[in-house]
């Protein structure tokens, strides 16, 4: 590697890839073996919840600790800030300070930077940050600003579906030999915690472009959790008619929604599970099967199908008769019902591989490419 200010060469800086997600964020970089690796902090978790707890005037907690407080202390916990990016008026006020969306986001970025520093011994100074394909100029500018506030040189703002596709090997932008020959279309189905996006992208003439985008930015895994929590509360109340409904209380509903999410995760692997709900001195054990979960959330999944269909229709209008590959992205695409639905209804054969890390890894691959280019300028 070339280091220092030699004439004609920019100093080599490791450009990291950052998935600044609505629900979870992650940071990655291409390692010495040429593969993108996700960098975890002290907690060992590959992703960090995109949640900030303003514990005191100068004190904030980012990640899991903040997420657990979300419903208990809503006045001091900021979640889903990504939905506010590009809204210049919006502020989160805590302990007398008003925080803009880029300012809140910069705290999440700083936490990722610290994690990467912990993992590699060197804090990143440059990054590619990903954004949804539908983000416009304002939202992209706000994302760059968040990076700047976190002392990062944002070398590129990259669309998430493109990043995801890169990590699935699409296009081989890392300098593979077959780029010139390749022409490929890909459908990216991204079901995260709070958003759903379907995108068709195309690689042609050495360029990757977005051909069609559809989505619902208020639809994601959290809606599955709410639906399960409602079911749990009904069962709890039926068993304990004299006890308070856990959903009527902030601590009760926080515990119930977290329990609902845990059950959902288990049911991606197992056919059935049991949830113990304790509240107001009472208790109920609620058995839950994957079939029941799928039945009560079927309308949510159906909506992703409708949006995927209209995305494919839009791509068809732009000349894409069929897609070559289908990639599943976002933690919620781990639910077996997702791939089953796409197979059954659209006769597609989706690929699923580390769906919550694909975007960060792809951003790292892209970052390394820009890094190589910048070395010889
Ligand atoms: P985002 O892109 O919105 O920041 P992620 O891609 O990290 O979020 O997805 C987070 C969502 O994925 C959460 O709702 C979480 O419950 C869900 N999720 C993660 N793992 C699983 C799993 N194994 N089964 C079902 N849902 C999952
Ligand atoms: Mg995401």
GROMACS .gro file of N, CA, C and O in nm, residues 178-286:
model
  436
  178UNK      N    1  -1.484  -1.071  -1.584
  178UNK     CA    2  -1.598  -1.089  -1.672
  178UNK      C    3  -1.691  -0.970  -1.680
  178UNK      O    4  -1.799  -0.979  -1.734
  179UNK      N    5  -1.647  -0.856  -1.628
  179UNK     CA    6  -1.736  -0.740  -1.623
  179UNK      C    7  -1.780  -0.697  -1.763
  179UNK      O    8  -1.896  -0.666  -1.787
  180UNK      N    9  -1.688  -0.695  -1.855
  180UNK     CA   10  -1.721  -0.643  -1.988
  180UNK      C   11  -1.825  -0.731  -2.058
  180UNK      O   12  -1.904  -0.683  -2.136
  181UNK      N   13  -1.824  -0.860  -2.026
  181UNK     CA   14  -1.917  -0.951  -2.095
  181UNK      C   15  -2.054  -0.952  -2.029
  181UNK      O   16  -2.151  -0.987  -2.092
  182UNK      N   17  -2.053  -0.917  -1.899
  182UNK     CA   18  -2.174  -0.944  -1.824
  182UNK      C   19  -2.286  -0.846  -1.852
  182UNK      O   20  -2.268  -0.725  -1.856
  183UNK      N   21  -2.402  -0.901  -1.870
  183UNK     CA   22  -2.523  -0.822  -1.874
  183UNK      C   23  -2.624  -0.903  -1.795
  183UNK      O   24  -2.646  -1.020  -1.823
  184UNK      N   25  -2.679  -0.842  -1.694
  184UNK     CA   26  -2.761  -0.920  -1.603
  184UNK      C   27  -2.867  -0.831  -1.539
  184UNK      O   28  -2.842  -0.713  -1.514
  185UNK      N   29  -2.983  -0.888  -1.515
  185UNK     CA   30  -3.084  -0.813  -1.440
  185UNK      C   31  -3.113  -0.887  -1.311
  185UNK      O   32  -3.114  -1.010  -1.306
  186UNK      N   33  -3.134  -0.810  -1.206
  186UNK     CA   34  -3.153  -0.869  -1.073
  186UNK      C   35  -3.271  -0.801  -1.004
  186UNK      O   36  -3.285  -0.678  -1.011
  187UNK      N   37  -3.354  -0.882  -0.939
  187UNK     CA   38  -3.459  -0.828  -0.852
  187UNK      C   39  -3.409  -0.838  -0.709
  187UNK      O   40  -3.369  -0.946  -0.664
  188UNK      N   41  -3.406  -0.725  -0.639
  188UNK     CA   42  -3.368  -0.725  -0.498
  188UNK      C   43  -3.495  -0.705  -0.414
  188UNK      O   44  -3.562  -0.602  -0.429
  189UNK      N   45  -3.526  -0.803  -0.331
  189UNK     CA   46  -3.642  -0.797  -0.241
  189UNK      C   47  -3.587  -0.770  -0.103
  189UNK      O   48  -3.516  -0.855  -0.048
  190UNK      N   49  -3.609  -0.651  -0.050
  190UNK     CA   50  -3.548  -0.612   0.078
  190UNK      C   51  -3.657  -0.584   0.181
  190UNK      O   52  -3.722  -0.480   0.176
  191UNK      N   53  -3.674  -0.677   0.274
  191UNK     CA   54  -3.772  -0.659   0.382
  191UNK      C   55  -3.695  -0.645   0.513
  191UNK      O   56  -3.640  -0.741   0.566
  192UNK      N   57  -3.686  -0.519   0.560
  192UNK     CA   58  -3.610  -0.491   0.682
  192UNK      C   59  -3.701  -0.485   0.803
  192UNK      O   60  -3.802  -0.555   0.810
  193UNK      N   61  -3.664  -0.397   0.898
  193UNK     CA   62  -3.743  -0.386   1.020
  193UNK      C   63  -3.860  -0.290   1.005
  193UNK      O   64  -3.965  -0.310   1.065
  194UNK      N   65  -3.840  -0.186   0.925
  194UNK     CA   66  -3.945  -0.085   0.914
  194UNK      C   67  -3.975  -0.044   0.771
  194UNK      O   68  -4.052   0.049   0.748
  195UNK      N   69  -3.914  -0.109   0.676
  195UNK     CA   70  -3.935  -0.071   0.536
  195UNK      C   71  -3.932  -0.193   0.445
  195UNK      O   72  -3.870  -0.294   0.476
  196UNK      N   73  -4.002  -0.181   0.334
  196UNK     CA   74  -3.992  -0.283   0.229
  196UNK      C   75  -3.957  -0.215   0.098
  196UNK      O   76  -4.017  -0.112   0.062
  197UNK      N   77  -3.860  -0.269   0.027
  197UNK     CA   78  -3.822  -0.218  -0.104
  197UNK      C   79  -3.803  -0.331  -0.203
  197UNK      O   80  -3.736  -0.431  -0.171
  198UNK      N   81  -3.861  -0.314  -0.320
  198UNK     CA   82  -3.833  -0.406  -0.431
  198UNK      C   83  -3.767  -0.322  -0.540
  198UNK      O   84  -3.813  -0.211  -0.569
  199UNK      N   85  -3.658  -0.372  -0.594
  199UNK     CA   86  -3.583  -0.296  -0.694
  199UNK      C   87  -3.537  -0.389  -0.805
  199UNK      O   88  -3.494  -0.501  -0.776
  200UNK      N   89  -3.547  -0.344  -0.928
  200UNK     CA   90  -3.484  -0.419  -1.037
  200UNK      C   91  -3.364  -0.338  -1.083
  200UNK      O   92  -3.375  -0.219  -1.113
  201UNK      N   93  -3.247  -0.401  -1.082
  201UNK     CA   94  -3.127  -0.333  -1.130
  201UNK      C   95  -3.069  -0.410  -1.247
  201UNK      O   96  -3.094  -0.530  -1.264
  202UNK      N   97  -2.993  -0.339  -1.324
  202UNK     CA   98  -2.940  -0.398  -1.446
  202UNK      C   99  -2.792  -0.365  -1.457
  202UNK      O  100  -2.750  -0.253  -1.426
  203UNK      N  101  -2.717  -0.463  -1.498
  203UNK     CA  102  -2.578  -0.438  -1.532
  203UNK      C  103  -2.566  -0.449  -1.684
  203UNK      O  104  -2.601  -0.552  -1.742
  204UNK      N  105  -2.523  -0.341  -1.746
  204UNK     CA  106  -2.504  -0.342  -1.891
  204UNK      C  107  -2.398  -0.239  -1.924
  204UNK      O  108  -2.391  -0.134  -1.860
  205UNK      N  109  -2.316  -0.267  -2.022
  205UNK     CA  110  -2.210  -0.174  -2.064
  205UNK      C  111  -2.127  -0.128  -1.944
  205UNK      O  112  -2.099  -0.008  -1.931
  206UNK      N  113  -2.092  -0.217  -1.857
  206UNK     CA  114  -2.009  -0.187  -1.740
  206UNK      C  115  -2.074  -0.090  -1.642
  206UNK      O  116  -2.006  -0.032  -1.558
  207UNK      N  117  -2.201  -0.069  -1.656
  207UNK     CA  118  -2.269   0.022  -1.564
  207UNK      C  119  -2.383  -0.050  -1.494
  207UNK      O  120  -2.455  -0.128  -1.555
  208UNK      N  121  -2.399  -0.020  -1.366
  208UNK     CA  122  -2.513  -0.075  -1.293
  208UNK      C  123  -2.615   0.036  -1.278
  208UNK      O  124  -2.582   0.145  -1.233
  209UNK      N  125  -2.737   0.009  -1.319
  209UNK     CA  126  -2.840   0.112  -1.300
  209UNK      C  127  -2.967   0.053  -1.241
  209UNK      O  128  -2.994  -0.066  -1.253
  210UNK      N  129  -3.041   0.141  -1.177
  210UNK     CA  130  -3.167   0.102  -1.117
  210UNK      C  131  -3.276   0.123  -1.221
  210UNK      O  132  -3.292   0.232  -1.275
  211UNK      N  133  -3.351   0.018  -1.252
  211UNK     CA  134  -3.455   0.027  -1.355
  211UNK      C  135  -3.593   0.051  -1.298
  211UNK      O  136  -3.676   0.115  -1.361
  212UNK      N  137  -3.620  -0.006  -1.182
  212UNK     CA  138  -3.754   0.010  -1.124
  212UNK      C  139  -3.745  -0.001  -0.973
  212UNK      O  140  -3.667  -0.083  -0.922
  213UNK      N  141  -3.819   0.083  -0.904
  213UNK     CA  142  -3.820   0.083  -0.757
  213UNK      C  143  -3.965   0.086  -0.709
  213UNK      O  144  -4.045   0.164  -0.761
  214UNK      N  145  -3.998   0.003  -0.615
  214UNK     CA  146  -4.129   0.008  -0.551
  214UNK      C  147  -4.107  -0.017  -0.403
  214UNK      O  148  -4.007  -0.079  -0.365
  215UNK      N  149  -4.198   0.027  -0.320
  215UNK     CA  150  -4.179  -0.003  -0.178
  215UNK      C  151  -4.287   0.055  -0.091
  215UNK      O  152  -4.376   0.125  -0.138
  216UNK      N  153  -4.279   0.019   0.036
  216UNK     CA  154  -4.367   0.076   0.137
  216UNK      C  155  -4.277   0.105   0.256
  216UNK      O  156  -4.218   0.014   0.314
  217UNK      N  157  -4.265   0.235   0.288
  217UNK     CA  158  -4.166   0.272   0.388
  217UNK      C  159  -4.222   0.270   0.529
  217UNK      O  160  -4.158   0.317   0.622
  218UNK      N  161  -4.342   0.215   0.539
  218UNK     CA  162  -4.401   0.195   0.672
  218UNK      C  163  -4.433   0.048   0.691
  218UNK      O  164  -4.521   0.012   0.769
  219UNK      N  165  -4.366  -0.039   0.621
  219UNK     CA  166  -4.395  -0.182   0.629
  219UNK      C  167  -4.265  -0.259   0.651
  219UNK      O  168  -4.172  -0.248   0.572
  220UNK      N  169  -4.260  -0.334   0.761
  220UNK     CA  170  -4.138  -0.411   0.788
  220UNK      C  171  -4.160  -0.508   0.902
  220UNK      O  172  -4.274  -0.525   0.951
  221UNK      N  173  -4.053  -0.569   0.947
  221UNK     CA  174  -4.060  -0.671   1.052
  221UNK      C  175  -4.132  -0.622   1.178
  221UNK      O  176  -4.198  -0.701   1.246
  222UNK      N  177  -4.121  -0.492   1.207
  222UNK     CA  178  -4.187  -0.439   1.327
  222UNK      C  179  -4.338  -0.459   1.320
  222UNK      O  180  -4.403  -0.477   1.423
  223UNK      N  181  -4.394  -0.458   1.197
  223UNK     CA  182  -4.538  -0.482   1.185
  223UNK      C  183  -4.574  -0.626   1.220
  223UNK      O  184  -4.680  -0.654   1.273
  224UNK      N  185  -4.483  -0.718   1.188
  224UNK     CA  186  -4.502  -0.858   1.228
  224UNK      C  187  -4.501  -0.867   1.382
  224UNK      O  188  -4.586  -0.932   1.440
  225UNK      N  189  -4.406  -0.795   1.443
  225UNK     CA  190  -4.395  -0.798   1.590
  225UNK      C  191  -4.523  -0.744   1.655
  225UNK      O  192  -4.574  -0.802   1.752
  226UNK      N  193  -4.575  -0.633   1.601
  226UNK     CA  194  -4.697  -0.572   1.657
  226UNK      C  195  -4.814  -0.669   1.647
  226UNK      O  196  -4.893  -0.682   1.740
  227UNK      N  197  -4.821  -0.736   1.534
  227UNK     CA  198  -4.932  -0.829   1.512
  227UNK      C  199  -4.924  -0.946   1.611
  227UNK      O  200  -5.024  -0.988   1.669
  228UNK      N  201  -4.804  -0.997   1.632
  228UNK     CA  202  -4.786  -1.108   1.727
  228UNK      C  203  -4.815  -1.060   1.869
  228UNK      O  204  -4.879  -1.129   1.948
  229UNK      N  205  -4.768  -0.939   1.901
  229UNK     CA  206  -4.789  -0.884   2.036
  229UNK      C  207  -4.939  -0.871   2.064
  229UNK      O  208  -4.985  -0.901   2.176
  230UNK      N  209  -5.015  -0.832   1.964
  230UNK     CA  210  -5.161  -0.819   1.980
  230UNK      C  211  -5.222  -0.957   2.012
  230UNK      O  212  -5.305  -0.970   2.103
  231UNK      N  213  -5.176  -1.057   1.940
  231UNK     CA  214  -5.223  -1.194   1.964
  231UNK      C  215  -5.188  -1.238   2.107
  231UNK      O  216  -5.273  -1.292   2.178
  232UNK      N  217  -5.065  -1.210   2.149
  232UNK     CA  218  -5.022  -1.249   2.284
  232UNK      C  219  -5.106  -1.178   2.390
  232UNK      O  220  -5.146  -1.239   2.490
  233UNK      N  221  -5.133  -1.050   2.367
  233UNK     CA  222  -5.209  -0.975   2.468
  233UNK      C  223  -5.352  -1.029   2.477
  233UNK      O  224  -5.408  -1.041   2.586
  234UNK      N  225  -5.409  -1.065   2.361
  234UNK     CA  226  -5.547  -1.121   2.364
  234UNK      C  227  -5.551  -1.251   2.441
  234UNK      O  228  -5.641  -1.274   2.522
  235UNK      N  229  -5.450  -1.335   2.417
  235UNK     CA  230  -5.447  -1.464   2.487
  235UNK      C  231  -5.425  -1.444   2.636
  235UNK      O  232  -5.484  -1.511   2.719
  236UNK      N  233  -5.336  -1.350   2.669
  236UNK     CA  234  -5.308  -1.320   2.810
  236UNK      C  235  -5.437  -1.272   2.878
  236UNK      O  236  -5.472  -1.317   2.988
  237UNK      N  237  -5.509  -1.182   2.814
  237UNK     CA  238  -5.631  -1.125   2.873
  237UNK      C  239  -5.741  -1.231   2.884
  237UNK      O  240  -5.818  -1.230   2.981
  238UNK      N  241  -5.747  -1.322   2.786
  238UNK     CA  242  -5.849  -1.428   2.794
  238UNK      C  243  -5.821  -1.520   2.914
  238UNK      O  244  -5.913  -1.561   2.984
  239UNK      N  245  -5.691  -1.547   2.938
  239UNK     CA  246  -5.655  -1.634   3.051
  239UNK      C  247  -5.665  -1.561   3.184
  239UNK      O  248  -5.681  -1.626   3.288
  240UNK      N  249  -5.648  -1.429   3.182
  240UNK     CA  250  -5.645  -1.350   3.306
  240UNK      C  251  -5.739  -1.231   3.296
  240UNK      O  252  -5.695  -1.117   3.284
  241UNK      N  253  -5.870  -1.258   3.304
  241UNK     CA  254  -5.967  -1.150   3.279
  241UNK      C  255  -5.956  -1.034   3.378
  241UNK      O  256  -5.997  -0.922   3.345
  242UNK      N  257  -5.897  -1.058   3.496
  242UNK     CA  258  -5.890  -0.949   3.594
  242UNK      C  259  -5.762  -0.867   3.584
  242UNK      O  260  -5.750  -0.761   3.646
  243UNK      N  261  -5.666  -0.915   3.507
  243UNK     CA  262  -5.537  -0.844   3.500
  243UNK      C  263  -5.544  -0.734   3.393
  243UNK      O  264  -5.626  -0.739   3.301
  244UNK      N  265  -5.452  -0.639   3.404
  244UNK     CA  266  -5.443  -0.529   3.306
  244UNK      C  267  -5.387  -0.583   3.174
  244UNK      O  268  -5.303  -0.673   3.174
  245UNK      N  269  -5.432  -0.527   3.063
  245UNK     CA  270  -5.377  -0.563   2.932
  245UNK      C  271  -5.233  -0.510   2.924
  245UNK      O  272  -5.212  -0.389   2.942
  246UNK      N  273  -5.134  -0.598   2.896
  246UNK     CA  274  -4.995  -0.549   2.891
  246UNK      C  275  -4.977  -0.436   2.790
  246UNK      O  276  -4.889  -0.350   2.808
  247UNK      N  277  -5.059  -0.433   2.687
  247UNK     CA  278  -5.044  -0.328   2.586
  247UNK      C  279  -5.091  -0.191   2.635
  247UNK      O  280  -5.065  -0.089   2.572
  248UNK      N  281  -5.158  -0.190   2.750
  248UNK     CA  282  -5.203  -0.061   2.806
  248UNK      C  283  -5.097   0.005   2.892
  248UNK      O  284  -5.121   0.110   2.951
  249UNK      N  285  -4.980  -0.055   2.900
  249UNK     CA  286  -4.877  -0.005   2.990
  249UNK      C  287  -4.744  -0.003   2.915
  249UNK      O  288  -4.716  -0.094   2.837
  250UNK      N  289  -4.663   0.103   2.935
  250UNK     CA  290  -4.543   0.116   2.850
  250UNK      C  291  -4.442   0.004   2.876
  250UNK      O  292  -4.389  -0.055   2.782
  251UNK      N  293  -4.420  -0.031   3.003
  251UNK     CA  294  -4.326  -0.140   3.032
  251UNK      C  295  -4.381  -0.273   2.981
  251UNK      O  296  -4.309  -0.354   2.923
  252UNK      N  297  -4.513  -0.292   3.000
  252UNK     CA  298  -4.577  -0.416   2.955
  252UNK      C  299  -4.569  -0.431   2.804
  252UNK      O  300  -4.537  -0.539   2.752
  253UNK      N  301  -4.595  -0.323   2.731
  253UNK     CA  302  -4.595  -0.336   2.585
  253UNK      C  303  -4.451  -0.349   2.533
  253UNK      O  304  -4.427  -0.422   2.436
  254UNK      N  305  -4.355  -0.282   2.599
  254UNK     CA  306  -4.214  -0.299   2.558
  254UNK      C  307  -4.173  -0.446   2.569
  254UNK      O  308  -4.120  -0.505   2.476
  255UNK      N  309  -4.208  -0.506   2.685
  255UNK     CA  310  -4.172  -0.647   2.708
  255UNK      C  311  -4.244  -0.737   2.609
  255UNK      O  312  -4.185  -0.831   2.554
  256UNK      N  313  -4.371  -0.705   2.583
  256UNK     CA  314  -4.450  -0.791   2.495
  256UNK      C  315  -4.399  -0.787   2.351
  256UNK      O  316  -4.389  -0.890   2.285
  257UNK      N  317  -4.365  -0.667   2.303
  257UNK     CA  318  -4.317  -0.656   2.165
  257UNK      C  319  -4.181  -0.725   2.149
  257UNK      O  320  -4.155  -0.791   2.049
  258UNK      N  321  -4.095  -0.711   2.251
  258UNK     CA  322  -3.965  -0.781   2.244
  258UNK      C  323  -3.986  -0.932   2.246
  258UNK      O  324  -3.920  -1.006   2.172
  259UNK      N  325  -4.081  -0.979   2.328
  259UNK     CA  326  -4.110  -1.123   2.333
  259UNK      C  327  -4.168  -1.169   2.200
  259UNK      O  328  -4.136  -1.279   2.151
  260UNK      N  329  -4.252  -1.085   2.141
  260UNK     CA  330  -4.311  -1.119   2.011
  260UNK      C  331  -4.201  -1.132   1.906
  260UNK      O  332  -4.201  -1.226   1.826
  261UNK      N  333  -4.105  -1.040   1.906
  261UNK     CA  334  -3.997  -1.048   1.807
  261UNK      C  335  -3.913  -1.174   1.828
  261UNK      O  336  -3.878  -1.243   1.733
  262UNK      N  337  -3.884  -1.204   1.956
  262UNK     CA  338  -3.808  -1.327   1.984
  262UNK      C  339  -3.880  -1.450   1.931
  262UNK      O  340  -3.819  -1.537   1.869
  263UNK      N  341  -4.010  -1.456   1.953
  263UNK     CA  342  -4.088  -1.570   1.904
  263UNK      C  343  -4.081  -1.577   1.752
  263UNK      O  344  -4.065  -1.685   1.694
  264UNK      N  345  -4.091  -1.461   1.687
  264UNK     CA  346  -4.085  -1.456   1.541
  264UNK      C  347  -3.952  -1.511   1.489
  264UNK      O  348  -3.950  -1.590   1.396
  265UNK      N  349  -3.841  -1.469   1.554
  265UNK     CA  350  -3.708  -1.518   1.513
  265UNK      C  351  -3.701  -1.669   1.529
  265UNK      O  352  -3.650  -1.740   1.442
  266UNK      N  353  -3.754  -1.721   1.643
  266UNK     CA  354  -3.750  -1.865   1.665
  266UNK      C  355  -3.830  -1.938   1.557
  266UNK      O  356  -3.789  -2.044   1.510
  267UNK      N  357  -3.942  -1.880   1.518
  267UNK     CA  358  -4.028  -1.948   1.422
  267UNK      C  359  -3.973  -1.943   1.279
  267UNK      O  360  -4.028  -2.005   1.190
  268UNK      N  361  -3.864  -1.869   1.258
  268UNK     CA  362  -3.797  -1.879   1.127
  268UNK      C  363  -3.718  -2.009   1.118
  268UNK      O  364  -3.689  -2.058   1.010
  269UNK      N  365  -3.683  -2.066   1.236
  269UNK     CA  366  -3.608  -2.192   1.237
  269UNK      C  367  -3.695  -2.310   1.280
  269UNK      O  368  -3.680  -2.420   1.228
  270UNK      N  369  -3.781  -2.285   1.379
  270UNK     CA  370  -3.860  -2.395   1.436
  270UNK      C  371  -4.005  -2.384   1.391
  270UNK      O  372  -4.051  -2.278   1.350
  271UNK      N  373  -4.076  -2.495   1.401
  271UNK     CA  374  -4.218  -2.497   1.362
  271UNK      C  375  -4.308  -2.439   1.470
  271UNK      O  376  -4.416  -2.390   1.441
  272UNK      N  377  -4.264  -2.451   1.596
  272UNK     CA  378  -4.348  -2.398   1.703
  272UNK      C  379  -4.264  -2.351   1.820
  272UNK      O  380  -4.149  -2.391   1.837
  273UNK      N  381  -4.324  -2.265   1.901
  273UNK     CA  382  -4.256  -2.214   2.019
  273UNK      C  383  -4.361  -2.181   2.125
  273UNK      O  384  -4.481  -2.199   2.102
  274UNK      N  385  -4.313  -2.133   2.240
  274UNK     CA  386  -4.404  -2.097   2.348
  274UNK      C  387  -4.360  -1.963   2.403
  274UNK      O  388  -4.240  -1.941   2.423
  275UNK      N  389  -4.455  -1.876   2.431
  275UNK     CA  390  -4.419  -1.745   2.487
  275UNK      C  391  -4.484  -1.733   2.625
  275UNK      O  392  -4.604  -1.756   2.639
  276UNK      N  393  -4.401  -1.701   2.724
  276UNK     CA  394  -4.456  -1.680   2.857
  276UNK      C  395  -4.476  -1.530   2.876
  276UNK      O  396  -4.381  -1.452   2.862
  277UNK      N  397  -4.599  -1.491   2.901
  277UNK     CA  398  -4.630  -1.349   2.922
  277UNK      C  399  -4.661  -1.329   3.069
  277UNK      O  400  -4.753  -1.393   3.123
  278UNK      N  401  -4.583  -1.244   3.136
  278UNK     CA  402  -4.615  -1.212   3.276
  278UNK      C  403  -4.639  -1.062   3.284
  278UNK      O  404  -4.563  -0.982   3.229
  279UNK      N  405  -4.749  -1.027   3.352
  279UNK     CA  406  -4.782  -0.885   3.365
  279UNK      C  407  -4.883  -0.869   3.476
  279UNK      O  408  -4.972  -0.953   3.491
  280UNK      N  409  -4.869  -0.761   3.551
  280UNK     CA  410  -4.969  -0.727   3.653
  280UNK      C  411  -4.993  -0.843   3.750
  280UNK      O  412  -5.106  -0.872   3.789
  281UNK      N  413  -4.886  -0.915   3.783
  281UNK     CA  414  -4.896  -1.025   3.878
  281UNK      C  415  -4.959  -1.151   3.821
  281UNK      O  416  -4.979  -1.249   3.892
  282UNK      N  417  -4.989  -1.150   3.691
  282UNK     CA  418  -5.051  -1.269   3.630
  282UNK      C  419  -4.958  -1.324   3.522
  282UNK      O  420  -4.860  -1.259   3.483
  283UNK      N  421  -4.995  -1.441   3.472
  283UNK     CA  422  -4.908  -1.504   3.374
  283UNK      C  423  -4.987  -1.593   3.279
  283UNK      O  424  -5.090  -1.649   3.316
  284UNK      N  425  -4.937  -1.599   3.154
  284UNK     CA  426  -5.000  -1.689   3.057
  284UNK      C  427  -4.891  -1.750   2.971
  284UNK      O  428  -4.793  -1.684   2.939
  285UNK      N  429  -4.908  -1.878   2.939
  285UNK     CA  430  -4.815  -1.943   2.847
  285UNK      C  431  -4.888  -1.961   2.715
  285UNK      O  432  -4.992  -2.027   2.709
  286UNK      N  433  -4.835  -1.896   2.612
  286UNK     CA  434  -4.905  -1.896   2.483
  286UNK      C  435  -4.824  -1.977   2.381
  286UNK      O  436  -4.713  -1.937   2.344
   0.00000   0.00000   0.00000
